[in-house]
XYZ file of N, CA, C and O in Angstrom:
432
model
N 46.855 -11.465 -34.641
C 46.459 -11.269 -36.022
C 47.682 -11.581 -36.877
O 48.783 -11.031 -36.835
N 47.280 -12.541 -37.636
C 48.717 -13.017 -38.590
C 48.933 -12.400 -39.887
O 47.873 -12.415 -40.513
N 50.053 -11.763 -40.665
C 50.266 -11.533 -41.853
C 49.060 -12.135 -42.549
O 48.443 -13.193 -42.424
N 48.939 -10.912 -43.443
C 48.273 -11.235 -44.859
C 48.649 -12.609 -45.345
O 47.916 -13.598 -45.364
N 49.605 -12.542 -45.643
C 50.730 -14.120 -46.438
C 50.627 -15.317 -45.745
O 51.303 -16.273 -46.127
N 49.754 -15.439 -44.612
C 50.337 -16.357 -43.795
C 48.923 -17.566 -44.355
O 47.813 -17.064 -44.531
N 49.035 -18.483 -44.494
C 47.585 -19.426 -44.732
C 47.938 -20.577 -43.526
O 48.741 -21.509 -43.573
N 46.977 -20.128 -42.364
C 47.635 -20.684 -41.356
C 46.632 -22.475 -41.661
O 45.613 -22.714 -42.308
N 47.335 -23.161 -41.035
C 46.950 -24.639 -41.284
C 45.476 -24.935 -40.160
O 44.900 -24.316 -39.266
N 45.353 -26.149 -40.805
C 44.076 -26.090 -40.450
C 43.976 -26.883 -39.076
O 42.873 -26.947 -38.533
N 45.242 -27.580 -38.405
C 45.376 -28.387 -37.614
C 45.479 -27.282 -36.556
O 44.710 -27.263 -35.595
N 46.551 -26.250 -36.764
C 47.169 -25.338 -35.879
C 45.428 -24.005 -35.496
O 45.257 -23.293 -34.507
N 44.811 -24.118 -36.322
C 43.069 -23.824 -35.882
C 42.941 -24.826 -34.815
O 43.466 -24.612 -33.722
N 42.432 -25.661 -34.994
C 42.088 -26.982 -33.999
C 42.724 -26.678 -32.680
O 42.378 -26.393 -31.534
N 43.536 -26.821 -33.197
C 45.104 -26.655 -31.573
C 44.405 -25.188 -31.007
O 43.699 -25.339 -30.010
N 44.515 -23.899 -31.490
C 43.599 -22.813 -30.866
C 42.227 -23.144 -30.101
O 42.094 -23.034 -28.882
N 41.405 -23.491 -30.831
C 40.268 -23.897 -30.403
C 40.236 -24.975 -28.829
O 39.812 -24.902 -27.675
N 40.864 -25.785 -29.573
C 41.080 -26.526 -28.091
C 41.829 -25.641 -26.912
O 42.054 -26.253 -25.868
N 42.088 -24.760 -26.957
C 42.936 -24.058 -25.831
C 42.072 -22.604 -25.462
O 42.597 -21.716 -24.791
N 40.561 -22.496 -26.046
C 39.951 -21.933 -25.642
C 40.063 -20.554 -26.790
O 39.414 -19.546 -26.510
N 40.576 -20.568 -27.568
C 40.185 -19.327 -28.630
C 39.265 -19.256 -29.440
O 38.770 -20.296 -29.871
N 38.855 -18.145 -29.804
C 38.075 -18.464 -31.310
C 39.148 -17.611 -32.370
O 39.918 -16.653 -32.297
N 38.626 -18.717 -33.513
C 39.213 -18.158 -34.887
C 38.751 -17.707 -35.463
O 37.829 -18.285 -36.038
N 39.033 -16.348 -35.748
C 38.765 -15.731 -37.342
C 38.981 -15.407 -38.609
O 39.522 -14.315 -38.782
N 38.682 -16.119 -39.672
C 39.548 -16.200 -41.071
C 38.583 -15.866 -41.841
O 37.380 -15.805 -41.589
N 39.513 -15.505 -43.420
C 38.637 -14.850 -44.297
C 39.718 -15.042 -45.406
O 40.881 -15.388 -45.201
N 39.223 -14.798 -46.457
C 39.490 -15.348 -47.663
C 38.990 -13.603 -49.088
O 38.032 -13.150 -49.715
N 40.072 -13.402 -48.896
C 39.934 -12.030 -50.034
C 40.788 -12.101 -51.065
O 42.015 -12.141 -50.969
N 39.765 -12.128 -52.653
C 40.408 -12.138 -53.936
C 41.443 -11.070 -53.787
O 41.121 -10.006 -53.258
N 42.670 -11.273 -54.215
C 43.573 -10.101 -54.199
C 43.362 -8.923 -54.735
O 44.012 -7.962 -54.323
N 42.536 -8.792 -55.623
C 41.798 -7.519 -56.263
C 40.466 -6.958 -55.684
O 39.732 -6.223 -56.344
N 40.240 -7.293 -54.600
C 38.904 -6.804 -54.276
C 39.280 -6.081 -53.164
O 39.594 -6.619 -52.102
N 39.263 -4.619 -53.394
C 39.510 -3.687 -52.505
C 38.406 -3.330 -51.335
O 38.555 -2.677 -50.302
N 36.798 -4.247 -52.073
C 36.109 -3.944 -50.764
C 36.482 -4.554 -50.247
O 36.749 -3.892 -49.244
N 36.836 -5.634 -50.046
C 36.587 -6.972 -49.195
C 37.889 -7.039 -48.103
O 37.784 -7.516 -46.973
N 39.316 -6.382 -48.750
C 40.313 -5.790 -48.029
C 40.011 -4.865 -47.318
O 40.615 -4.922 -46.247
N 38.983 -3.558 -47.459
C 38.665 -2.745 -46.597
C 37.888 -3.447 -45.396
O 38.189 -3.166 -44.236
N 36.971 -4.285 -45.666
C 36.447 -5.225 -44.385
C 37.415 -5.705 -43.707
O 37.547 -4.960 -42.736
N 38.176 -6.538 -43.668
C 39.138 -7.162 -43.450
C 40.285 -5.874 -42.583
O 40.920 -6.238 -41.594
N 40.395 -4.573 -43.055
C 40.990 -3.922 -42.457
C 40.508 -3.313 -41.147
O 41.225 -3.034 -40.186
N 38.821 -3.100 -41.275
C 37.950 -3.276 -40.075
C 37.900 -4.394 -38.957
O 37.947 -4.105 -37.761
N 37.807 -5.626 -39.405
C 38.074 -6.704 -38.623
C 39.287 -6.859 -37.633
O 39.400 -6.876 -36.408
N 40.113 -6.960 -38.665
C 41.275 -6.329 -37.795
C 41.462 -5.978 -36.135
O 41.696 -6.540 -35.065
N 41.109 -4.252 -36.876
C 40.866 -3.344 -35.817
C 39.666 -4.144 -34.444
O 39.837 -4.018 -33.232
N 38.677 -4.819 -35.023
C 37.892 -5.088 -34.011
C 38.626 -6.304 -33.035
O 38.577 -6.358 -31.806
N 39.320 -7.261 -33.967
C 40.131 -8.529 -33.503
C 40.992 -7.494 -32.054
O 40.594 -7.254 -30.914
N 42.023 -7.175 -32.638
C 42.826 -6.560 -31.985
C 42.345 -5.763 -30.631
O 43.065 -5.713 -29.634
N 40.902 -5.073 -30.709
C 40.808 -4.714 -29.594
C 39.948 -5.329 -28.724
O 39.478 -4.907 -27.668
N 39.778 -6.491 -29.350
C 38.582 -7.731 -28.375
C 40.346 -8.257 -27.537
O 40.569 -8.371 -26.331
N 41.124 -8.432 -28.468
C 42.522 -8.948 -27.000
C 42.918 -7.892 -26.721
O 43.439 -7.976 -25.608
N 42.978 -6.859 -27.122
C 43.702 -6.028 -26.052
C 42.901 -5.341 -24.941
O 43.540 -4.985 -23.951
N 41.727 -5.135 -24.975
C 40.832 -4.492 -24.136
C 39.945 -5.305 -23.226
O 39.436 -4.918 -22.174
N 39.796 -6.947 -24.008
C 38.890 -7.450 -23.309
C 39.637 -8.553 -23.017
O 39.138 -9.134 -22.053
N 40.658 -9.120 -23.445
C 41.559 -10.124 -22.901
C 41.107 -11.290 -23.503
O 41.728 -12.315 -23.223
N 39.903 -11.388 -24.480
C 39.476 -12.538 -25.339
C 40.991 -13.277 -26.094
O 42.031 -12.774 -26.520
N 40.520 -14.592 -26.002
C 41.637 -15.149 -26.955
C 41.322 -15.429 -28.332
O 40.457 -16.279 -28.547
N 41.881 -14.856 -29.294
C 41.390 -15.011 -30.720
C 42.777 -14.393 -31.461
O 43.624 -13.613 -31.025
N 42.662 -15.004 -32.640
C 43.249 -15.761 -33.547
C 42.850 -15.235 -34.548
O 41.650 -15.012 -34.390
N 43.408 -14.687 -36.142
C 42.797 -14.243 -37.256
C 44.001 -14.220 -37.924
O 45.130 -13.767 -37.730
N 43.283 -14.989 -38.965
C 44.240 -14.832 -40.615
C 43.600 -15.128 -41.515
O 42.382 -15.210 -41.355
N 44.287 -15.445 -43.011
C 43.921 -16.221 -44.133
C 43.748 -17.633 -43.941
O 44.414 -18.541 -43.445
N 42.591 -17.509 -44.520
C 42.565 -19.271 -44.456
C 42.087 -19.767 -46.395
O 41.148 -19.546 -47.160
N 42.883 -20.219 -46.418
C 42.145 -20.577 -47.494
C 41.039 -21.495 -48.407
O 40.545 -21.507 -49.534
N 40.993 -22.347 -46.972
C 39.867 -23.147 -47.220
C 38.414 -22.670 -47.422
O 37.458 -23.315 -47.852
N 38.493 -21.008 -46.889
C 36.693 -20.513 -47.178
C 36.898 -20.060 -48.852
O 37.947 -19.740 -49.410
N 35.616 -20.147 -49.385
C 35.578 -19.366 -50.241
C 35.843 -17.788 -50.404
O 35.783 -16.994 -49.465
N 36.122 -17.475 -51.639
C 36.476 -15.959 -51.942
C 35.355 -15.137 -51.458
O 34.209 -15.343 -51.857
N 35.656 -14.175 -50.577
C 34.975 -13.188 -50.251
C 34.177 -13.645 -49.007
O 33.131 -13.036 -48.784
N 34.518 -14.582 -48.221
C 33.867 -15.033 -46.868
C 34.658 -14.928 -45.920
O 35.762 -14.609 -46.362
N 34.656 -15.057 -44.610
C 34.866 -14.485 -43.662
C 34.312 -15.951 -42.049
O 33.155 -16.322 -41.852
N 35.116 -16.257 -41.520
C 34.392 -17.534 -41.111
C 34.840 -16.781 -39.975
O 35.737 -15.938 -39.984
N 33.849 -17.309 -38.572
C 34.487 -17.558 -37.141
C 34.422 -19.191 -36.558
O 33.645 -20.075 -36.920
N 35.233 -19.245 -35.794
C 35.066 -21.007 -34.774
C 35.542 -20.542 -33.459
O 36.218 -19.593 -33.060
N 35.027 -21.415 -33.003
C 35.333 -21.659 -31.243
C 34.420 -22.970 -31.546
O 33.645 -23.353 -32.423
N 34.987 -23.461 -30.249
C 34.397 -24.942 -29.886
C 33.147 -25.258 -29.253
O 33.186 -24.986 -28.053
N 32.034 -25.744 -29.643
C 32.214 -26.359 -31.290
C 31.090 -25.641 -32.100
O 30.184 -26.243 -32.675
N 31.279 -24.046 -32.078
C 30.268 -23.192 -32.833
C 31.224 -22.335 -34.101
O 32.435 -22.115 -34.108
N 30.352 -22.029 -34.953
C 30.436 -21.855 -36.052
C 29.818 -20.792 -37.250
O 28.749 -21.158 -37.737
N 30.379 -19.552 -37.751
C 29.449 -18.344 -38.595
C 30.453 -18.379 -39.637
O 31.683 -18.373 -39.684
N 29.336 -18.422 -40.584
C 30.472 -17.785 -41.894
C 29.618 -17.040 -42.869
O 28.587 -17.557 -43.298
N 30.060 -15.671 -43.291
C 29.629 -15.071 -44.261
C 30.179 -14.009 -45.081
O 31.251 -13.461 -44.824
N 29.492 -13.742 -45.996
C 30.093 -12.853 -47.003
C 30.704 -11.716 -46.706
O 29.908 -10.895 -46.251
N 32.041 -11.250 -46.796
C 32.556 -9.541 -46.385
C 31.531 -8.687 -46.635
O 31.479 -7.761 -45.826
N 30.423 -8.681 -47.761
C 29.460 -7.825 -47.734
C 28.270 -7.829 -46.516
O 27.505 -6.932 -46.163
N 28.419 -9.039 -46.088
C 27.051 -9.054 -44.672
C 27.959 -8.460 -43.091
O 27.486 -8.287 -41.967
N 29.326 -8.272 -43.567
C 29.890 -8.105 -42.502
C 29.110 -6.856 -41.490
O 28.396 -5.977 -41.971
N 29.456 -7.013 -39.826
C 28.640 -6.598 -39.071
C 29.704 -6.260 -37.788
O 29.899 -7.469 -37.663
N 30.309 -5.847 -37.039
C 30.869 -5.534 -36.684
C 30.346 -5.600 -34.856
O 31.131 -5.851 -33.942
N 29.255 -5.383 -34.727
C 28.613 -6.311 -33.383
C 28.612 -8.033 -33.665
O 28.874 -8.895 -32.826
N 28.246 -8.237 -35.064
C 28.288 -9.299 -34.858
C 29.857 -10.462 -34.372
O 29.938 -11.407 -33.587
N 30.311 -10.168 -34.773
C 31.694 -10.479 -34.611
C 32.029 -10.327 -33.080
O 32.372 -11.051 -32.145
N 31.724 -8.884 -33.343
C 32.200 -8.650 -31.523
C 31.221 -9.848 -30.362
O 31.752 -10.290 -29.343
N 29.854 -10.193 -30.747
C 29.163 -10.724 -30.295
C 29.765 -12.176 -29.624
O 29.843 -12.718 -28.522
N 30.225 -12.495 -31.391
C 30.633 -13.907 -31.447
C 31.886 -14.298 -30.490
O 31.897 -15.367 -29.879
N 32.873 -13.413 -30.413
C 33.848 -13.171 -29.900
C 33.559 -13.515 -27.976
O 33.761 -14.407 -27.151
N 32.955 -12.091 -28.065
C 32.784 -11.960 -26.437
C 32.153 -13.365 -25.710
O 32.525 -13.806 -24.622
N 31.030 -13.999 -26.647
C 30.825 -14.872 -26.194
C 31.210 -16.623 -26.051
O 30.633 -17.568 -25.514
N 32.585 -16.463 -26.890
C 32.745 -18.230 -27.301
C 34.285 -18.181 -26.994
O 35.034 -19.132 -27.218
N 34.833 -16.543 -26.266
C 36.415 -16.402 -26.331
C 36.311 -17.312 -24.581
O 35.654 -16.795 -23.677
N 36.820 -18.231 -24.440
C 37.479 -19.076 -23.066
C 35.954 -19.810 -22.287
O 35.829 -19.886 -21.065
N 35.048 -20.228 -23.140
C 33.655 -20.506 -22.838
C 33.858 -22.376 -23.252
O 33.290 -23.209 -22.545
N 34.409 -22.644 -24.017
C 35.160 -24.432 -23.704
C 36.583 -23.975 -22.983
O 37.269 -23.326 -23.773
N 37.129 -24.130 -21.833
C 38.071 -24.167 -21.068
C 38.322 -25.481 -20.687
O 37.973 -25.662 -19.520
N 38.827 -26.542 -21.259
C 38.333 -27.658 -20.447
C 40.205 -27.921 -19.830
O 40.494 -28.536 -18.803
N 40.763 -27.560 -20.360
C 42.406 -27.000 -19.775
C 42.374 -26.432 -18.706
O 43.039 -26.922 -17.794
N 41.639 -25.285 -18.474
C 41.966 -24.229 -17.727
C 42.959 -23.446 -18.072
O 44.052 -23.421 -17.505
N 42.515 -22.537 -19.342
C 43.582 -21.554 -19.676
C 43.251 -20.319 -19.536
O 44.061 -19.429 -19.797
N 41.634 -19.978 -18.969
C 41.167 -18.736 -18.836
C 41.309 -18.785 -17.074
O 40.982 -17.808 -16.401
């Protein structure tokens, strides 16, 4: 999980993906304290999909989504939606199922 500050590039996504992760990014107006409270949930869920389940994933700012969205990727699938539809199985869903599922390396 990368700093708040960090707007990670969009190539260095790609490079994840190809090595079997999924990404999770999101995009929060600096004043929107809900959308930071989601985001502080996510987090927590990111963090314990690698530490508990050994998934490979990836999460920061991205700034290419729009304000107040929330995207996932893995190769070559794709969710994006509003911090307000956020879902917390869903994620986990997305996760469990797309974390080392293109391996074509062999990194899982």
């Amino acid at each position: 999980v990368y700093p708040r500050d960090v707007d990670i590039p969009r190539e260095a996504i790609v490079h994840s993906l190809e090595h079997s992760s999924v990404f999770v990014g999101y995009n929060c107006e600096a004043d929107d304290d809900a959308c930071w409270q989601v985001i502080d949930d996510l987090e927590d869920v990111v963090n314990n999909r690698i530490d508990n389940y050994d998934n490979r994933v990836i999460m920061g700012y991205f700034s290419d989504l729009p304000p107040g969205q929330i995207g996932m990727s893995a190769w070559p699938r794709y969710d994006r939606f509003s911090y307000e539809e956020y879902d917390k199985k869903r994620v986990e869903r997305f996760i469990a199922k797309h974390s080392c599922r293109y391996d074509e390396e062999g990194f899982c």
